Coordinates of C-alpha atoms and ligand atoms in Angstrom, one line a residue:
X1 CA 43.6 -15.8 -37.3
X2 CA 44.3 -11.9 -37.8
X3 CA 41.1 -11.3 -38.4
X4 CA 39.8 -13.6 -35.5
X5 CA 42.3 -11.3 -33.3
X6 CA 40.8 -8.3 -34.3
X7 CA 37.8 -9.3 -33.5
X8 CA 38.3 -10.4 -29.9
X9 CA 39.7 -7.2 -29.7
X10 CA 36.8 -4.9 -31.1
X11 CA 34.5 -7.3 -28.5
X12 CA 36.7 -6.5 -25.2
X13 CA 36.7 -3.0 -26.5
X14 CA 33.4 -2.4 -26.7
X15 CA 32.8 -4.4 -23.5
X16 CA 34.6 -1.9 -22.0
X17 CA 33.5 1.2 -23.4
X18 CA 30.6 0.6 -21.6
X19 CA 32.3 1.7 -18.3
X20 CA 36.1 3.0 -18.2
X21 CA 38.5 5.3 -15.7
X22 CA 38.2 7.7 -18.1
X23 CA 34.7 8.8 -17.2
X24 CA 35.8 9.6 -13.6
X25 CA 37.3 12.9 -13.6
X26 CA 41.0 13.0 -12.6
X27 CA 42.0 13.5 -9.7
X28 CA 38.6 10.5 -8.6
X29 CA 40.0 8.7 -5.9
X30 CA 39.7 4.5 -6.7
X31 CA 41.0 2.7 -3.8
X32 CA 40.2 -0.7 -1.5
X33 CA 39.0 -0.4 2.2
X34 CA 39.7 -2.0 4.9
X35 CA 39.5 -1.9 8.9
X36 CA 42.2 -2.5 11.6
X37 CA 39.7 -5.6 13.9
X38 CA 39.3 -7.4 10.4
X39 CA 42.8 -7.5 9.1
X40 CA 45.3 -6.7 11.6
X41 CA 46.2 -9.6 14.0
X42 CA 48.9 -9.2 16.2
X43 CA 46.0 -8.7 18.9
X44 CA 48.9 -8.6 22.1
X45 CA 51.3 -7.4 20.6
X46 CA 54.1 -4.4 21.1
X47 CA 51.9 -3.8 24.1
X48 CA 48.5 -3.2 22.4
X49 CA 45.4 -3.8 25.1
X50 CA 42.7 -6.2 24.3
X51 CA 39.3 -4.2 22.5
X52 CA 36.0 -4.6 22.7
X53 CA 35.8 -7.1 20.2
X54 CA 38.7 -8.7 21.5
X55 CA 37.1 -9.7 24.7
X56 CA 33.5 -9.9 22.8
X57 CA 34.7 -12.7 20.2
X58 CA 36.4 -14.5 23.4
X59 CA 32.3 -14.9 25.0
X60 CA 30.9 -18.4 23.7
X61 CA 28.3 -18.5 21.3
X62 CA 29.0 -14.5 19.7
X63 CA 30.3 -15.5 16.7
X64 CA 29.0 -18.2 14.5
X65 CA 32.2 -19.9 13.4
X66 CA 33.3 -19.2 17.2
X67 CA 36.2 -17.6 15.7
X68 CA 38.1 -14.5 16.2
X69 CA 41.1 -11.4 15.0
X70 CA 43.2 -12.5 17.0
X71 CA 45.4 -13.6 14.0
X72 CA 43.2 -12.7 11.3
X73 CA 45.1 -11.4 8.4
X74 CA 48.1 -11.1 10.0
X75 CA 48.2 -7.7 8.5
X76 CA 50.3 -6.5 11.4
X77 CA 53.3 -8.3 10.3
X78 CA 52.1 -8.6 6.7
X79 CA 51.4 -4.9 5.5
X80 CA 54.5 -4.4 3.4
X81 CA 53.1 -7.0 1.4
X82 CA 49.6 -5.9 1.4
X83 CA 51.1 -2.4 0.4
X84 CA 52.2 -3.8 -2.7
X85 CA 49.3 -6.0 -3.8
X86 CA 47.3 -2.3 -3.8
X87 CA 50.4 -1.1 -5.8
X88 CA 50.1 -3.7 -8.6
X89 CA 46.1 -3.3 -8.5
X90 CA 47.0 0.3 -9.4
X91 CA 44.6 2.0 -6.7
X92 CA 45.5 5.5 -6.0
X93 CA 43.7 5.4 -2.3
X94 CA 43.7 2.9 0.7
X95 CA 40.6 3.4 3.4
X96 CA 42.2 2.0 6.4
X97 CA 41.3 2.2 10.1
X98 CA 43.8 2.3 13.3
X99 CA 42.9 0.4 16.6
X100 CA 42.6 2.6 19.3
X101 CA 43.8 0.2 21.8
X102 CA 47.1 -0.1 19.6
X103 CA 47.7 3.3 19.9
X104 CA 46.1 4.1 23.5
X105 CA 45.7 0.9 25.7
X106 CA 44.7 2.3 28.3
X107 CA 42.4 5.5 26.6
X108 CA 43.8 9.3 28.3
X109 CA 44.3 7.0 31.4
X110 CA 47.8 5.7 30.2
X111 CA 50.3 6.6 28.3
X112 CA 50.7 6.6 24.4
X113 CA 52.1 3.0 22.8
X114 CA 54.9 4.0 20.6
X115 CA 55.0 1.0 19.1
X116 CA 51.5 1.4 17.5
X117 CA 52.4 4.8 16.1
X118 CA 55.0 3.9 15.1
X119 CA 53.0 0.4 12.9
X120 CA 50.6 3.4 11.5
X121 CA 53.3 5.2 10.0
X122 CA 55.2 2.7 8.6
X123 CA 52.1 2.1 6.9
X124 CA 51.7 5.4 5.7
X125 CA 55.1 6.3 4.2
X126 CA 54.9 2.9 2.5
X127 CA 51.4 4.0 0.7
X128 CA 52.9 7.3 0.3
X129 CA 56.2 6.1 -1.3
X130 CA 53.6 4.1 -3.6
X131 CA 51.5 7.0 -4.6
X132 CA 48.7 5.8 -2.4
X133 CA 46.5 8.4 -0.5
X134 CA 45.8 7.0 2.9
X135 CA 42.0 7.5 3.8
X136 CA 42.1 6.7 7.9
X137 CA 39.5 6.2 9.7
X138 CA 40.0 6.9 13.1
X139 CA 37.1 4.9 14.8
X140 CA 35.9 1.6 12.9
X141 CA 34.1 -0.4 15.9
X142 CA 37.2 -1.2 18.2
X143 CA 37.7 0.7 21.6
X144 CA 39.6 -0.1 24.3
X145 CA 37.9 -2.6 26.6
X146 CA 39.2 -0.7 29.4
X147 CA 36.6 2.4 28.7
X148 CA 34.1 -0.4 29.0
X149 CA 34.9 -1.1 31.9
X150 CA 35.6 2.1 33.6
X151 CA 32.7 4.1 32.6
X152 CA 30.4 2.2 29.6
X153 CA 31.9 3.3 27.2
X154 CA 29.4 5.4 24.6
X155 CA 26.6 5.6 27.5
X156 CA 28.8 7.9 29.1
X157 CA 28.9 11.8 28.1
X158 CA 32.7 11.3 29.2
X159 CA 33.6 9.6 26.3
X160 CA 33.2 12.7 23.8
X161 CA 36.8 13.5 25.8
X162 CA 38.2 10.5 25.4
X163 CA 37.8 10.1 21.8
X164 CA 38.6 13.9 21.6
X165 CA 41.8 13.1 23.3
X166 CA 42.1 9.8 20.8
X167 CA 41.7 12.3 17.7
X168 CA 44.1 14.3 18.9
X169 CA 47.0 12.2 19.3
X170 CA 46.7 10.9 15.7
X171 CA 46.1 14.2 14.4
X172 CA 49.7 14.9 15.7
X173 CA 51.2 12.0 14.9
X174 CA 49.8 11.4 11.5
X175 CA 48.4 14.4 10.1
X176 CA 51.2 15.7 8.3
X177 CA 50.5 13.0 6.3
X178 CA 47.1 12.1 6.1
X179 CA 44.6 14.2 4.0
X180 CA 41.8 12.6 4.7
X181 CA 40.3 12.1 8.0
X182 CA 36.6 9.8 9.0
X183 CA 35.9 9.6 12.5
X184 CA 33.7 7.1 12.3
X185 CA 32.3 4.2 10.7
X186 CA 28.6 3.5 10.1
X187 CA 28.1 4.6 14.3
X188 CA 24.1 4.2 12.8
X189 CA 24.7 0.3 12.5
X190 CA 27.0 0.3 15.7
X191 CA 24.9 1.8 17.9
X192 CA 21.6 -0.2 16.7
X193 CA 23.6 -3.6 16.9
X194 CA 25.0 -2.6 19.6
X195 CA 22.4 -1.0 21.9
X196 CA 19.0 -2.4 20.9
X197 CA 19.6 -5.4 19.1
X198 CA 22.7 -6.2 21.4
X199 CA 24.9 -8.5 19.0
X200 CA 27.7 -5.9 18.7
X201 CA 30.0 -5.6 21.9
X202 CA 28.8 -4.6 24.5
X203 CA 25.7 -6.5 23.9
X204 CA 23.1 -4.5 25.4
X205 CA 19.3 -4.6 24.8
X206 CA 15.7 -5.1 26.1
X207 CA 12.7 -7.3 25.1
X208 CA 10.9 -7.9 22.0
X209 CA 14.4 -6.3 20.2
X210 CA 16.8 -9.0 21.8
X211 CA 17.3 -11.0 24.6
X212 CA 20.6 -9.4 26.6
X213 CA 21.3 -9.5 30.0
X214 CA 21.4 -5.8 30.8
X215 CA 20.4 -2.6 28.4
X216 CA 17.3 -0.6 27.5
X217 CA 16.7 -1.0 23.8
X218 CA 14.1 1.9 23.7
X219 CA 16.7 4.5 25.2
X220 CA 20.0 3.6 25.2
X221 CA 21.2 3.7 21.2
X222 CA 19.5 7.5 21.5
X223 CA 21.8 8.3 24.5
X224 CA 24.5 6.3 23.1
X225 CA 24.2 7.9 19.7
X226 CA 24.2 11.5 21.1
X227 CA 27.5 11.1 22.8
X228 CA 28.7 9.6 19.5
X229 CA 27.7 12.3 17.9
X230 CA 29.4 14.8 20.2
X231 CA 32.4 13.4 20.2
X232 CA 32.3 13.4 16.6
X233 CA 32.0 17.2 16.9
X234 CA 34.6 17.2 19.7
X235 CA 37.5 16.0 17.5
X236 CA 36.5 17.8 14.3
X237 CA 37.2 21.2 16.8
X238 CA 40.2 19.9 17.9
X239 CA 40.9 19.3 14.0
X240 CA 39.8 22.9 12.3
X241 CA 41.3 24.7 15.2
X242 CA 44.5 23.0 16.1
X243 CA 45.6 21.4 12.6
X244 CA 43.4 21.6 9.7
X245 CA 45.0 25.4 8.5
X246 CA 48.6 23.7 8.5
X247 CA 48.0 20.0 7.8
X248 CA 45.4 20.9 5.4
X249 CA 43.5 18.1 4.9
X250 CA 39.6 17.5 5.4
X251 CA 37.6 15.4 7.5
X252 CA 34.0 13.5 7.5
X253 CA 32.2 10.7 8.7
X254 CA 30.8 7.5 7.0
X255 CA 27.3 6.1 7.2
X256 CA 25.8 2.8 5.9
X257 CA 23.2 4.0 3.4
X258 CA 20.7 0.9 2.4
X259 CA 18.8 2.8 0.0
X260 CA 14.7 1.8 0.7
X261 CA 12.0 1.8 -2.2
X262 CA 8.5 2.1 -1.8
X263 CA 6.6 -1.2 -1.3
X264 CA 3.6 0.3 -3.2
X265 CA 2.8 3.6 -4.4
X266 CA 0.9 4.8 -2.4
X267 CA 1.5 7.7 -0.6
X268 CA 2.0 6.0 2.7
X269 CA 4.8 3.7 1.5
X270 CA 6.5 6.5 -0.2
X271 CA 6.9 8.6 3.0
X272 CA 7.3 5.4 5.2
X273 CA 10.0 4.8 2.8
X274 CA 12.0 8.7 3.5
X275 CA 11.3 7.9 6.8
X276 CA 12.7 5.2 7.9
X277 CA 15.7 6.8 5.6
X278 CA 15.7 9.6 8.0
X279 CA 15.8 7.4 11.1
X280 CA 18.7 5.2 9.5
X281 CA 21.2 8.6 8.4
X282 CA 19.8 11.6 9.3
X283 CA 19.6 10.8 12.5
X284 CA 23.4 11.7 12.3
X285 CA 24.0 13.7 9.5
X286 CA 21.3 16.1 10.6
X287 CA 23.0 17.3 13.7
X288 CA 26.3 17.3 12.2
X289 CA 25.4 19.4 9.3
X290 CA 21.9 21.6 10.9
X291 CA 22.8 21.0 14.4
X292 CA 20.0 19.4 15.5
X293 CA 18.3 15.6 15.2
X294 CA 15.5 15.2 12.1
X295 CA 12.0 16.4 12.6
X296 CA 11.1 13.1 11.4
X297 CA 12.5 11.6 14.7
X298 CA 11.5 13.8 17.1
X299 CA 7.9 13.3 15.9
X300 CA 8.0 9.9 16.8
X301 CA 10.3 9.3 19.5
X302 CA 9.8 13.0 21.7
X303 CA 11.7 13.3 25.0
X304 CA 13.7 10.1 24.0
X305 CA 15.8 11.7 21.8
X306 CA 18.0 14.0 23.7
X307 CA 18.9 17.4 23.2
X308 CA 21.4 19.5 22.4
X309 CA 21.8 22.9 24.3
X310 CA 22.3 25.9 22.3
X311 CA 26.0 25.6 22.5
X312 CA 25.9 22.8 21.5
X313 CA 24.2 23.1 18.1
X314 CA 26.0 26.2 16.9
X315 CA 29.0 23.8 17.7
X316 CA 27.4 20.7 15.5
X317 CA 26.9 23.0 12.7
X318 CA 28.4 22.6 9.2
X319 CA 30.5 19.7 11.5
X320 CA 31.6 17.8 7.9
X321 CA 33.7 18.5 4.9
X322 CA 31.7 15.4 3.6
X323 CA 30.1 12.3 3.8
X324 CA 31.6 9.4 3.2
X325 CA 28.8 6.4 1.8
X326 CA 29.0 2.4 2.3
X327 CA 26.5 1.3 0.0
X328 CA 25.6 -2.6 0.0
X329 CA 21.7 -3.3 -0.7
X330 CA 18.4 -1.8 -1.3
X331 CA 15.1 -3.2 0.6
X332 CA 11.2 -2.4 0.3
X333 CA 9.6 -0.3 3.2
X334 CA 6.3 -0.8 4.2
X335 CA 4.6 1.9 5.9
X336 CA 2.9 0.9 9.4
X337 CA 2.3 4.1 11.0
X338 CA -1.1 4.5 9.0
X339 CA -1.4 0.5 8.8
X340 CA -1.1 -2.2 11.7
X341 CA 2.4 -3.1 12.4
X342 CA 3.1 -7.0 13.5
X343 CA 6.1 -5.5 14.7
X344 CA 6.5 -4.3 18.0
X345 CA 9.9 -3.0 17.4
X346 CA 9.0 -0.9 14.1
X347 CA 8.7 2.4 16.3
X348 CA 12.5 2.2 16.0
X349 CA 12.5 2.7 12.1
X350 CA 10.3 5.1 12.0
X351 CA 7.0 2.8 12.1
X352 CA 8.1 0.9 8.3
X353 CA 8.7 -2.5 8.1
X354 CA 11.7 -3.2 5.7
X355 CA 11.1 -6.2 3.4
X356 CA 13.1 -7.8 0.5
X357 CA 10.0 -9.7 -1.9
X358 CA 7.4 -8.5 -3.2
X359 CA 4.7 -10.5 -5.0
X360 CA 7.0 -13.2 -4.8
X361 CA 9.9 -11.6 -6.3
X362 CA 12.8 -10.3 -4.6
X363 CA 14.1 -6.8 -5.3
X364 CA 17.1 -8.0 -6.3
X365 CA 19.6 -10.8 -6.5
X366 CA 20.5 -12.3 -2.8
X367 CA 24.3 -13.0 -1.9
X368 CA 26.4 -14.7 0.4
X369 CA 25.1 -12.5 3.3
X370 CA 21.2 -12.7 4.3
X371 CA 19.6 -8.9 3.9
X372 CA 21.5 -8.3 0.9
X373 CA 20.3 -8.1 -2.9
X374 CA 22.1 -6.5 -5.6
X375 CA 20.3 -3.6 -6.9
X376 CA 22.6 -1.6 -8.7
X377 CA 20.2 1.8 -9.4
X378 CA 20.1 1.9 -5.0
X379 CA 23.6 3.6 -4.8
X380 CA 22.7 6.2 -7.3
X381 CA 19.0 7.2 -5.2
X382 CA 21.5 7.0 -1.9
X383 CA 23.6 9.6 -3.4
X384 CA 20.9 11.7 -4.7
X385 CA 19.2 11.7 -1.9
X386 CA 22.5 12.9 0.4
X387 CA 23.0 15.6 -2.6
X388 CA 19.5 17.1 -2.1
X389 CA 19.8 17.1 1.8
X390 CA 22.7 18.1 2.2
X391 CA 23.2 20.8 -0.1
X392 CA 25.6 19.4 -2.7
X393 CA 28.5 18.5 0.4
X394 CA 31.3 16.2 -1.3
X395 CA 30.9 12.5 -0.9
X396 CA 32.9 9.6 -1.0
X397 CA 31.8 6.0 -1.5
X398 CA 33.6 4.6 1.3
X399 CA 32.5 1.2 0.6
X400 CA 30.7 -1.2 -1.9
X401 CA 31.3 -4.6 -2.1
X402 CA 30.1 -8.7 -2.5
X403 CA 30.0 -11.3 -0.6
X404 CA 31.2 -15.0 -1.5
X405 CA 29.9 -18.0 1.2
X406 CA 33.2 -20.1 2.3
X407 CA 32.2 -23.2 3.8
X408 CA 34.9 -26.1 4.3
X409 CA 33.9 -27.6 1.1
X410 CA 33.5 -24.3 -0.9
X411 CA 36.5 -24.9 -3.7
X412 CA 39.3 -22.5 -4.0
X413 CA 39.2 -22.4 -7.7
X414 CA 35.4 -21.4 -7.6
X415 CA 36.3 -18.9 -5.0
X416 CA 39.1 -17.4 -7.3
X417 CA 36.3 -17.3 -10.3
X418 CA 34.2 -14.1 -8.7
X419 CA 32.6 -13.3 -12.0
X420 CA 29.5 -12.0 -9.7
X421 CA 31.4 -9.7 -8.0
X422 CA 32.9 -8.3 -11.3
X423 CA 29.7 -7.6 -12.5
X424 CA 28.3 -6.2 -9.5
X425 CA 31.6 -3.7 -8.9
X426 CA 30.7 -2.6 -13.0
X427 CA 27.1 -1.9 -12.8
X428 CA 27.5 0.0 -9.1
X429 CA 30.3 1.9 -10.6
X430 CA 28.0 2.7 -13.8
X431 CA 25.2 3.6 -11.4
X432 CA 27.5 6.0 -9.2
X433 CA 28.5 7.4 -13.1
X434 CA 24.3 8.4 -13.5
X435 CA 24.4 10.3 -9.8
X436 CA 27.7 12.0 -10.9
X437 CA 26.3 13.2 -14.6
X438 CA 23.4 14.6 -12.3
X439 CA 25.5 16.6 -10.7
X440 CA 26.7 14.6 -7.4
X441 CA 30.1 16.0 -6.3
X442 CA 31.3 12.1 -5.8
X443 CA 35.3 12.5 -5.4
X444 CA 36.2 8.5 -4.8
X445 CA 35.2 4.8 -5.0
X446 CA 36.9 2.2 -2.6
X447 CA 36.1 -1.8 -2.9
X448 CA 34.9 -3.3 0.5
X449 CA 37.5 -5.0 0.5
X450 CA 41.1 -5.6 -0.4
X451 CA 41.5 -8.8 1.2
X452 CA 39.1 -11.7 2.8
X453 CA 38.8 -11.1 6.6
X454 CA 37.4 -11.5 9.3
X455 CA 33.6 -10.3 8.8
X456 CA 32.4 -10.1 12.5
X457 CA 29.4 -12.3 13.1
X458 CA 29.8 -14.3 10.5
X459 CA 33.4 -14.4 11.5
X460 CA 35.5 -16.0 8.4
X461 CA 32.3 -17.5 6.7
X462 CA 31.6 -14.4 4.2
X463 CA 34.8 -13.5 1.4
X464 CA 34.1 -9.8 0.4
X465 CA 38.1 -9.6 -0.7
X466 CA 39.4 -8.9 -4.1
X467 CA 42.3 -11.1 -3.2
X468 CA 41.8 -14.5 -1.7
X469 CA 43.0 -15.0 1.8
X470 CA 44.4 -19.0 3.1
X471 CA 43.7 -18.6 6.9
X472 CA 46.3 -21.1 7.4
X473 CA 49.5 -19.9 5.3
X474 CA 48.0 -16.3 5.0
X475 CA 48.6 -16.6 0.9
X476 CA 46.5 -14.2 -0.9
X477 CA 45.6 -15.1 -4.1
X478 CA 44.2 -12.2 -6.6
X479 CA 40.6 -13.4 -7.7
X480 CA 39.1 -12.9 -11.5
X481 CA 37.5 -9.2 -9.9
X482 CA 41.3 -8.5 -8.9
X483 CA 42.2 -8.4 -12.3
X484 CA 39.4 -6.8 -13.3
X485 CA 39.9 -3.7 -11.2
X486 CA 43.4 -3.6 -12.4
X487 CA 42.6 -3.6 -15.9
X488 CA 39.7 -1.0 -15.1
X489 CA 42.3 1.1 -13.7
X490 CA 45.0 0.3 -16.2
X491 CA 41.8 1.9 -18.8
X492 CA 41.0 0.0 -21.4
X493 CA 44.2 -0.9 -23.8
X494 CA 44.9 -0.6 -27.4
X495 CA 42.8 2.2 -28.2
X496 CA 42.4 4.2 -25.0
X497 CA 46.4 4.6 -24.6
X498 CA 46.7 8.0 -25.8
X499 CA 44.2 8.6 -23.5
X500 CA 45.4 6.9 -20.6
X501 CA 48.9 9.2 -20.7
X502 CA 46.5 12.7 -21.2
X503 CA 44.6 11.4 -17.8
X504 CA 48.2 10.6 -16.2
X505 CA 49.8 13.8 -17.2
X506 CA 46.7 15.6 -15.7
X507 CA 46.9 14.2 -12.5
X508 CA 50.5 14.8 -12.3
X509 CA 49.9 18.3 -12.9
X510 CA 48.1 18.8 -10.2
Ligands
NAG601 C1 55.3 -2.7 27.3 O1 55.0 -2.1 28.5 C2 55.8 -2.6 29.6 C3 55.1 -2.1 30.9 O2 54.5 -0.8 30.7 C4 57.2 -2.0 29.4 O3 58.0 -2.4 30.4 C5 57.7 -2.6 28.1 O4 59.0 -2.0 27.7 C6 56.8 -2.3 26.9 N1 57.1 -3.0 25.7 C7 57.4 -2.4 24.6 C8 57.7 -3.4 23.4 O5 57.3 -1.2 24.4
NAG602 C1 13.7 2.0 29.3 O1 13.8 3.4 29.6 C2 12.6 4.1 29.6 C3 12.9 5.6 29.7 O2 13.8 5.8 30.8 C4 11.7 3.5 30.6 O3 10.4 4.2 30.6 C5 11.5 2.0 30.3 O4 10.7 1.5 31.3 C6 12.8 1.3 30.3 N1 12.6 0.0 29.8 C7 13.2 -1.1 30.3 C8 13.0 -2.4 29.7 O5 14.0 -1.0 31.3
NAG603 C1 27.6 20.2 -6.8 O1 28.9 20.7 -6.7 C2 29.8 20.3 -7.8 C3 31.2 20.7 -7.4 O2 31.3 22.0 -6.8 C4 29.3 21.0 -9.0 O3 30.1 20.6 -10.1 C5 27.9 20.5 -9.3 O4 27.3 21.1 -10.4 C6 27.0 20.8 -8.1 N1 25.7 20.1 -8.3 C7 24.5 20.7 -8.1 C8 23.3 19.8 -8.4 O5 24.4 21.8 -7.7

């Protein structure tokens, strides 16, 4: 028995020696993310105005399950309780995002809701008082539907004031508090679904790229993007000149890196492939770090792409303190700038056509969500390559995760036995280790996601939580890669104790 005992224990052990805490230097930031549409509920209440989505998920036919956040997680009511499932995972960050219509329902053109300040920093002390760092995120998707309405929202150069003026309240409010700031998530997908393909609110777009009512898919995402990008730069003023010497903290933005190989190797695939790389993130991290849009883009698209006057660029330089990564899948790209495209559309990545099989294999796994394969060594090149770029800026992946299929037959013990997304978390986490030993200034790691939620389009039909959510009691239920991250963060037992109290002492110390 003894000796049957010892040997379990000299297998776990050397199962995880393979990838433990301990090769994250202290301080790493491991944490679960989250955003406010998904999770919150509590969609009317305490005087919050109806968002975007909020009046997009209420048009027939949006979302598949015809579903909506109107409830969702009930995270509203329920965040004391979500507080302490992150405390008993043992996470020492939470990447959360507040809905601007909470805290402004009516934008600069109302008055401030007191009641959703006061939500966001009940929130926060009760992370704080649990040693959690929050990570906010000040713009995940949701706007007020109201600056839809009055002025189309990111079409119009006036709302670089209103988010400015958005910023700015939770700067005050919050800042004392928060260290670290993102003003916005993935705005590369947003604006593309949004604008050109028109399945994000507000749903604009042209022929071949969708079939919308109103919208110009070849030249609205390009004017929609630019004010994105200077409101990004608006806030970040506010935040170095009004708060960032006092509140000290740092801010950034997030962008959804799929990482693209070569579909051959030849020389036209291989530059298709930093292409259409380019048109994906550059096309916002260039202006926010250079000041001005990629070369790669202007090559292609000319006089479409706005530009910025000289102001403006000296304004949009060095505009991050870093870039924070969501990481998911890697795909093929096939050039067809040199080759015929049979897309009309491809103009719009950069003339490559992005493709999952080759010679009948696919790159990678496929999971619950169509587009996405698991290819582990992806999140190291996407870190490289923001490394290189970017001239070694600190980065943060912001979110990585897997998704599960729930259908209304899909078993809840099945859904509770995520072995797959264990094993995806460990070998992404070991391929984020390779970029770090090559000298990637990587500071923190957060789970997409905590909890199921709602997962827009596909609306409650994709799980991507470490705990199980019941829609109808709104029980959460810690799945098998819940107790794995726990344990992962706990280190690895027995053996690694000592260690585990050196690594604790060090970050108390400083
Ligand atoms: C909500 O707004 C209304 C009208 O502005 C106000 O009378 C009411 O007191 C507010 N409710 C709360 C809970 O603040
Ligand atoms: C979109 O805008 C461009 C540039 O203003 C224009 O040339 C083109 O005709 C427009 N396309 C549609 C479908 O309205
Ligand atoms: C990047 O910066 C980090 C932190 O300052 C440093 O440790 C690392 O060596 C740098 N990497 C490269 C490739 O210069």
């Amino acid at each position: 028995m003894e000796k049957l005992a010892l040997l379990l224990i000299g297998f776990f052990f050397s199962l995880a020696a393979a990838l433990e805490r301990s090769q994250f230097p202290p301080g790493f930031l491991f944490g679960t993310s989250t955003s406010s549409y998904q999770i919150e509920g509590g969609y009317l209440e305490d005087n919050k105005s109806l968002s975007n989505w909020d009046a997009f998920t209420r048009m027939p036919g949006k979302i598949n399950d015809g579903t909506n956040g109107n409830i969702a997680d009930d995270h509203y009511h329920l965040y004391k309780d979500d507080v302490e499932l992150m405390h008993s995972l043992g996470v020492n960050s939470y990447r959360f995002s507040i809905s601007w219509p909470r805290v402004l329902p009516r934008g600069r053109h109302g008055d401030i809701n007191w009641n959703g300040i006061s939500f966001y920093n009940d929130l926060i002390d009760t992370l704080l008082l649990k040693g959690i760092q929050p990570f906010v995120t000040l713009n995940h998707y949701d706007i007020p539907q109201e600056l839809e309405d009055r002025f189309g929202s990111w079409l119009n150069p006036q709302i670089q004031e209103e988010y400015g003026y958005f910023a700015d309240v939770c700067f005050k409010a919050f800042g004392e508090k928060v260290k670290y700031w993102i003003t916005f998530n993935e705005p590369n997908l947003m604006i593309k679904w949004a604008y050109m393909i028109g399945i994000y609110p507000p749903g604009r777009c042209s022929q071949p790229f969708g079939d919308c009512t109103f919208g110009n898919s070849t030249a609205e995402p390009y004017i929609a993007a630019h004010n994105l990008i200077l409101a990004h730069a608006t806030a970040v003023d506010i935040y170095r000149k009004k708060y960032q010497a006092k509140q000290r903290g740092s801010i950034g933005i997030v962008m959804a890196i799929e990482w693209k190989e070569p579909f051959s190797n030849n020389e036209m695939d291989r530059l298709g492939a930093a292409r259409s790389v380019a048109f994906a993130v550059a096309w916002f991290l260039d202006p926010l770090i250079f000041g001005d849009y990629p070369s790669e883009m202007r090559e292609i698209l000319g006089p479409r792409l706005p530009t910025f006057s000289s102001d403006e660029k000296k304004k949009l330089q060095n505009n991050l303190d870093f870039i924070g990564i969501n990481h998911y899948t890697t795909r093929y790209a096939k050039d067809c700038l040199f080759s015929p495209c049979d897309s009309l559309t491809a103009e719009s990545e950069g003339f490559v056509i992005g493709t999952a099989e080759k010679d009948g294999c696919l790159i990678g796994a496929p999971t619950a969500v169509p587009g996405l394969f698991v290819v582990p060594s992806g999140l190291e090149k996407a870190i490289l390559y923001v490394m290189q770029r970017y001239n070694n800026i600190s980065m943060f992946i912001t979110e990585n995760g897997f998704a599960q299929d729930s259908r209304s037959d899909s078993k809840m013990e099945e859904l509770l036995n995520d072995r797959e997304r264990v094993e995806f978390h460990r070998s992404y986490l070991s391929s984020l280790l390779n970029a770090m030993r090559k000298g990637a200034d990587v500071r923190g790691y957060f789970i997409w996601s905590l909890i199921d939620n709602f997962e827009w389009l596909f609306g409650y039909t994709k799980r991507f939580g470490l705990y199980h959510v019941n829609y109808d009691t709104q029980e959460r239920t810690p799945k098998l890669s819940a107790k794995w991250y726990k344990k992962f963060l706990q280190g690895s037992g027995i053996q690694s104790k000592a260690n585990n109290c050196n690594s604790l002492n060090k970050d108390l110390s400083e």
